[in-house]
PDB file of C-alpha atoms in Angstrom:
ATOM      1  CA  MET T1161      20.376   5.165 -58.948  1.00  0.00           C
ATOM      2  CA  ASN T1162      22.329   7.829 -60.862  1.00  0.00           C
ATOM      3  CA  TRP T1163      25.991   8.818 -60.475  1.00  0.00           C
ATOM      4  CA  SER T1164      25.423  11.765 -58.178  1.00  0.00           C
ATOM      5  CA  GLN T1165      23.363   9.612 -55.812  1.00  0.00           C
ATOM      6  CA  ILE T1166      26.073   6.926 -55.819  1.00  0.00           C
ATOM      7  CA  VAL T1167      28.781   9.513 -55.041  1.00  0.00           C
ATOM      8  CA  VAL T1168      26.742  11.111 -52.238  1.00  0.00           C
ATOM      9  CA  PHE T1169      25.866   7.693 -50.788  1.00  0.00           C
ATOM     10  CA  THR T1170      29.524   6.597 -50.911  1.00  0.00           C
ATOM     11  CA  MET T1171      30.692   9.821 -49.251  1.00  0.00           C
ATOM     12  CA  ILE T1172      28.120   9.435 -46.463  1.00  0.00           C
ATOM     13  CA  ILE T1173      29.264   5.854 -45.846  1.00  0.00           C
ATOM     14  CA  LEU T1174      32.873   7.043 -45.900  1.00  0.00           C
ATOM     15  CA  ALA T1175      32.207   9.816 -43.397  1.00  0.00           C
ATOM     16  CA  LEU T1176      30.291   7.523 -41.027  1.00  0.00           C
ATOM     17  CA  SER T1177      32.841   4.746 -41.328  1.00  0.00           C
ATOM     18  CA  ASN T1178      35.675   7.184 -40.696  1.00  0.00           C
ATOM     19  CA  TYR T1179      33.907   8.353 -37.539  1.00  0.00           C
ATOM     20  CA  ILE T1180      33.303   4.800 -36.313  1.00  0.00           C
ATOM     21  CA  LEU T1181      36.693   3.356 -37.277  1.00  0.00           C
ATOM     22  CA  ASN T1182      38.816   6.306 -36.183  1.00  0.00           C
ATOM     23  CA  GLY T1183      39.021   5.036 -32.605  1.00  0.00           C
ATOM     24  CA  PHE T1184      39.815   1.525 -33.859  1.00  0.00           C
ATOM     25  CA  TYR T1185      42.572   2.850 -36.139  1.00  0.00           C
ATOM     26  CA  LEU T1186      44.146   4.991 -33.415  1.00  0.00           C
ATOM     27  CA  LYS T1187      44.028   2.087 -30.960  1.00  0.00           C
ATOM     28  CA  PHE T1188      46.158  -0.118 -33.215  1.00  0.00           C
ATOM     29  CA  THR T1189      48.585   2.506 -34.548  1.00  0.00           C
ATOM     30  CA  ARG T1190      49.953   3.799 -31.253  1.00  0.00           C
ATOM     31  CA  ARG T1191      53.571   2.925 -30.586  1.00  0.00           C
ATOM     32  CA  ASN T1192      53.797  -0.234 -28.518  1.00  0.00           C
ATOM     33  CA  THR T1193      55.719  -0.245 -25.284  1.00  0.00           C
ATOM     34  CA  ASP T1194      54.384  -3.569 -24.058  1.00  0.00           C
ATOM     35  CA  GLU T1195      55.643  -7.122 -24.448  1.00  0.00           C
ATOM     36  CA  SER T1196      54.835  -7.256 -28.220  1.00  0.00           C
ATOM     37  CA  ALA T1197      57.683  -4.812 -28.864  1.00  0.00           C
ATOM     38  CA  THR T1198      61.102  -6.376 -29.237  1.00  0.00           C
ATOM     39  CA  SER T1199      63.962  -5.664 -26.866  1.00  0.00           C
ATOM     40  CA  GLU T1200      65.769  -3.952 -29.788  1.00  0.00           C
ATOM     41  CA  SER T1201      63.305  -1.114 -30.221  1.00  0.00           C
ATOM     42  CA  PRO T1202      59.790  -0.088 -29.187  1.00  0.00           C
ATOM     43  CA  TYR T1203      59.182   0.651 -32.884  1.00  0.00           C
ATOM     44  CA  ILE T1204      59.472  -2.950 -34.066  1.00  0.00           C
ATOM     45  CA  VAL T1205      56.167  -4.737 -33.600  1.00  0.00           C
ATOM     46  CA  ASN T1206      55.593  -8.163 -35.117  1.00  0.00           C
ATOM     47  CA  GLY T1207      58.703  -7.678 -37.239  1.00  0.00           C
ATOM     48  CA  ILE T1208      57.563  -4.368 -38.753  1.00  0.00           C
ATOM     49  CA  PHE T1209      59.540  -1.150 -38.248  1.00  0.00           C
ATOM     50  CA  TRP T1210      57.757   2.188 -38.363  1.00  0.00           C
ATOM     51  CA  SER T1211      59.041   5.146 -36.364  1.00  0.00           C
ATOM     52  CA  ASP T1212      57.757   8.674 -35.942  1.00  0.00           C
ATOM     53  CA  LEU T1213      60.753   9.830 -38.007  1.00  0.00           C
ATOM     54  CA  ALA T1214      59.813   7.508 -40.891  1.00  0.00           C
ATOM     55  CA  GLU T1215      56.203   8.626 -40.637  1.00  0.00           C
ATOM     56  CA  SER T1216      57.253  12.292 -40.822  1.00  0.00           C
ATOM     57  CA  TYR T1217      58.626  11.650 -44.336  1.00  0.00           C
ATOM     58  CA  VAL T1218      55.309  10.323 -45.659  1.00  0.00           C
ATOM     59  CA  PRO T1219      53.624  13.166 -47.568  1.00  0.00           C
ATOM     60  CA  LYS T1220      50.312  14.281 -46.128  1.00  0.00           C
ATOM     61  CA  GLY T1221      47.389  14.120 -48.497  1.00  0.00           C
ATOM     62  CA  LEU T1222      44.120  15.968 -48.761  1.00  0.00           C
ATOM     63  CA  SER T1223      41.476  15.914 -46.054  1.00  0.00           C
ATOM     64  CA  PHE T1224      38.070  14.452 -46.905  1.00  0.00           C
ATOM     65  CA  ASP T1225      36.560  17.912 -47.465  1.00  0.00           C
ATOM     66  CA  GLU T1226      39.519  18.950 -49.628  1.00  0.00           C
ATOM     67  CA  CYS T1227      39.070  15.763 -51.711  1.00  0.00           C
ATOM     68  CA  VAL T1228      35.427  16.581 -52.353  1.00  0.00           C
ATOM     69  CA  LYS T1229      36.184  20.200 -53.333  1.00  0.00           C
ATOM     70  CA  TYR T1230      39.113  19.202 -55.539  1.00  0.00           C
ATOM     71  CA  THR T1231      37.063  16.482 -57.270  1.00  0.00           C
ATOM     72  CA  VAL T1232      34.293  18.973 -58.085  1.00  0.00           C
ATOM     73  CA  HIS T1233      36.930  21.420 -59.370  1.00  0.00           C
ATOM     74  CA  LEU T1234      38.540  18.785 -61.613  1.00  0.00           C
ATOM     75  CA  GLN T1235      35.200  17.567 -62.984  1.00  0.00           C
ATOM     76  CA  ARG T1236      34.505  21.125 -64.202  1.00  0.00           C
ATOM     77  CA  GLN T1237      37.779  21.288 -66.143  1.00  0.00           C
ATOM     78  CA  ALA T1238      38.265  20.409 -69.801  1.00  0.00           C
ATOM     79  CA  VAL T1239      40.864  18.016 -71.169  1.00  0.00           C
ATOM     80  CA  GLU T1240      43.466  20.019 -73.112  1.00  0.00           C
ATOM     81  CA  ILE T1241      45.888  17.300 -74.167  1.00  0.00           C
ATOM     82  CA  SER T1242      45.661  13.528 -74.255  1.00  0.00           C
ATOM     83  CA  THR T1243      48.442  11.101 -75.113  1.00  0.00           C
ATOM     84  CA  LYS T1244      48.335   7.329 -75.256  1.00  0.00           C
ATOM     85  CA  SER T1245      50.029   5.720 -72.308  1.00  0.00           C
ATOM     86  CA  THR T1246      53.315   3.907 -72.263  1.00  0.00           C
ATOM     87  CA  MET T1247      54.446   1.297 -69.768  1.00  0.00           C
ATOM     88  CA  GLY T1248      56.287   3.979 -67.780  1.00  0.00           C
ATOM     89  CA  VAL T1249      53.289   6.309 -67.708  1.00  0.00           C
ATOM     90  CA  CYS T1250      49.740   5.138 -66.897  1.00  0.00           C
ATOM     91  CA  GLY T1251      50.226   1.465 -67.765  1.00  0.00           C
ATOM     92  CA  ARG T1252      48.334  -0.379 -70.498  1.00  0.00           C
ATOM     93  CA  GLN T1253      47.857   0.769 -74.095  1.00  0.00           C
ATOM     94  CA  LEU T1254      44.190   1.698 -73.749  1.00  0.00           C
ATOM     95  CA  ASN T1255      44.980   4.132 -70.941  1.00  0.00           C
ATOM     96  CA  ALA T1256      45.961   7.745 -71.564  1.00  0.00           C
ATOM     97  CA  LEU T1257      47.779  10.556 -69.822  1.00  0.00           C
ATOM     98  CA  ILE T1258      45.589  13.645 -69.954  1.00  0.00           C
ATOM     99  CA  LYS T1259      46.306  17.216 -69.030  1.00  0.00           C
ATOM    100  CA  LEU T1260      43.411  19.332 -67.816  1.00  0.00           C
ATOM    101  CA  LYS T1261      42.964  23.039 -68.491  1.00  0.00           C
ATOM    102  CA  ASP T1262      44.288  23.960 -65.022  1.00  0.00           C
ATOM    103  CA  GLY T1263      47.515  21.991 -65.682  1.00  0.00           C
ATOM    104  CA  THR T1264      46.620  18.914 -63.630  1.00  0.00           C
ATOM    105  CA  SER T1265      47.861  15.651 -65.145  1.00  0.00           C
ATOM    106  CA  MET T1266      45.755  12.532 -64.725  1.00  0.00           C
ATOM    107  CA  CYS T1267      45.888   8.921 -65.837  1.00  0.00           C
ATOM    108  CA  ALA T1268      42.710   8.019 -67.679  1.00  0.00           C
ATOM    109  CA  LYS T1269      42.165   4.293 -67.247  1.00  0.00           C
ATOM    110  CA  TYR T1270      39.834   2.726 -69.787  1.00  0.00           C
ATOM    111  CA  ARG T1271      39.157  -0.703 -68.287  1.00  0.00           C
ATOM    112  CA  GLY T1272      35.432  -1.375 -68.124  1.00  0.00           C
ATOM    113  CA  LYS T1273      32.938  -0.262 -65.538  1.00  0.00           C
ATOM    114  CA  TYR T1274      33.541  -2.947 -62.911  1.00  0.00           C
ATOM    115  CA  LYS T1275      37.285  -2.350 -62.760  1.00  0.00           C
ATOM    116  CA  ALA T1276      36.585   1.387 -62.716  1.00  0.00           C
ATOM    117  CA  TYR T1277      34.275   0.926 -59.720  1.00  0.00           C
ATOM    118  CA  GLY T1278      37.011  -1.134 -58.072  1.00  0.00           C
ATOM    119  CA  GLU T1279      39.540   1.692 -58.518  1.00  0.00           C
ATOM    120  CA  VAL T1280      37.197   4.209 -56.887  1.00  0.00           C
ATOM    121  CA  LEU T1281      36.219   1.878 -54.056  1.00  0.00           C
ATOM    122  CA  THR T1282      39.906   1.183 -53.418  1.00  0.00           C
ATOM    123  CA  PHE T1283      40.476   4.933 -53.112  1.00  0.00           C
ATOM    124  CA  TYR T1284      37.599   5.208 -50.621  1.00  0.00           C
ATOM    125  CA  LEU T1285      38.933   2.220 -48.681  1.00  0.00           C
ATOM    126  CA  SER T1286      42.296   3.988 -48.393  1.00  0.00           C
ATOM    127  CA  ARG T1287      40.448   6.982 -46.912  1.00  0.00           C
ATOM    128  CA  LEU T1288      38.681   4.708 -44.404  1.00  0.00           C
ATOM    129  CA  LEU T1289      42.076   3.369 -43.342  1.00  0.00           C
ATOM    130  CA  ASN T1290      43.356   6.952 -42.876  1.00  0.00           C
ATOM    131  CA  MET T1291      45.761   6.553 -45.792  1.00  0.00           C
ATOM    132  CA  ASN T1292      45.298  10.103 -47.025  1.00  0.00           C
ATOM    133  CA  ASN T1293      48.386  10.160 -49.253  1.00  0.00           C
ATOM    134  CA  VAL T1294      46.757   8.093 -52.022  1.00  0.00           C
ATOM    135  CA  PRO T1295      46.203   9.992 -55.319  1.00  0.00           C
ATOM    136  CA  LEU T1296      42.696  11.272 -55.968  1.00  0.00           C
ATOM    137  CA  VAL T1297      40.425   9.008 -58.068  1.00  0.00           C
ATOM    138  CA  PHE T1298      37.077   9.735 -59.714  1.00  0.00           C
ATOM    139  CA  LEU T1299      34.975   8.519 -62.628  1.00  0.00           C
ATOM    140  CA  VAL T1300      33.908  10.232 -65.844  1.00  0.00           C
ATOM    141  CA  LYS T1301      31.932   9.055 -68.842  1.00  0.00           C
ATOM    142  CA  THR T1302      33.344   9.352 -72.355  1.00  0.00           C
ATOM    143  CA  ASN T1303      31.178  11.791 -74.271  1.00  0.00           C
ATOM    144  CA  ALA T1304      32.695  13.718 -77.190  1.00  0.00           C
ATOM    145  CA  THR T1305      30.113  16.502 -76.877  1.00  0.00           C
ATOM    146  CA  SER T1306      30.681  17.146 -73.150  1.00  0.00           C
ATOM    147  CA  VAL T1307      32.683  20.135 -71.982  1.00  0.00           C
ATOM    148  CA  PHE T1308      35.174  17.773 -70.364  1.00  0.00           C
ATOM    149  CA  TRP T1309      36.047  15.771 -73.523  1.00  0.00           C
ATOM    150  CA  LYS T1310      35.180  18.108 -76.420  1.00  0.00           C
ATOM    151  CA  GLN T1311      38.833  18.946 -77.263  1.00  0.00           C
ATOM    152  CA  VAL T1312      39.809  15.268 -77.404  1.00  0.00           C
ATOM    153  CA  ASN T1313      39.216  12.835 -80.228  1.00  0.00           C
ATOM    154  CA  ILE T1314      38.067   9.875 -78.147  1.00  0.00           C
ATOM    155  CA  SER T1315      38.272   7.473 -81.085  1.00  0.00           C
ATOM    156  CA  SER T1316      42.000   8.296 -81.520  1.00  0.00           C
ATOM    157  CA  LEU T1317      42.492   6.729 -78.088  1.00  0.00           C
ATOM    158  CA  SER T1318      40.612   3.608 -79.282  1.00  0.00           C
ATOM    159  CA  TRP T1319      37.818   4.366 -76.826  1.00  0.00           C
ATOM    160  CA  GLU T1320      34.075   4.070 -77.346  1.00  0.00           C
ATOM    161  CA  GLU T1321      31.413   6.639 -76.474  1.00  0.00           C
ATOM    162  CA  ASP T1322      29.505   6.487 -73.181  1.00  0.00           C
ATOM    163  CA  GLN T1323      32.036   4.307 -71.353  1.00  0.00           C
ATOM    164  CA  ILE T1324      33.234   4.761 -67.776  1.00  0.00           C
ATOM    165  CA  VAL T1325      36.832   5.981 -67.409  1.00  0.00           C
ATOM    166  CA  THR T1326      38.727   6.182 -64.130  1.00  0.00           C
ATOM    167  CA  LEU T1327      40.776   9.343 -63.655  1.00  0.00           C
ATOM    168  CA  ILE T1328      43.667   9.058 -61.228  1.00  0.00           C
ATOM    169  CA  GLU T1329      45.832  12.005 -60.319  1.00  0.00           C
ATOM    170  CA  TRP T1330      49.249  11.547 -61.952  1.00  0.00           C
ATOM    171  CA  ILE T1331      52.170  12.202 -59.634  1.00  0.00           C
ATOM    172  CA  SER T1332      55.417  12.122 -61.578  1.00  0.00           C
ATOM    173  CA  ASN T1333      58.442  10.514 -59.970  1.00  0.00           C
ATOM    174  CA  THR T1334      60.813  13.003 -61.609  1.00  0.00           C
TER     175      THR T1334
END
């Protein structure tokens, strides 16, 4: 099975699961007014507070279709700048902060294929749980001759050729 088949298969599962689980999710996220709510507030259920006001401050993310379109757009970009990560930006030493031609900043996590798959599956799980404010995640393969990586010296990042790298949209906290 090649990468495009895996992505299509995963997206089909995601779409079907979203359809099936949507009713389940809505059933358990409605505000409780029954006996499980405390006498203090109908918004405290099992010791957890979450009001409509608090929810209005959570940034809305991309829809499923917007995620797919944006991923395709980003995969067609080229890396302009890459810098080794620091603990405040993108974590471990083998990771890098990259800037794509369109100005998008992404954390490139070089962690091995199984951890990379875990990052992507975690992103898809967040979509299944209707957590659409999670940064976009997708996989690329290190290849110095590809359009995506040709402006970057992969060996300067201490990376090897033909390895899976997870790209996660970088959202600065400043």
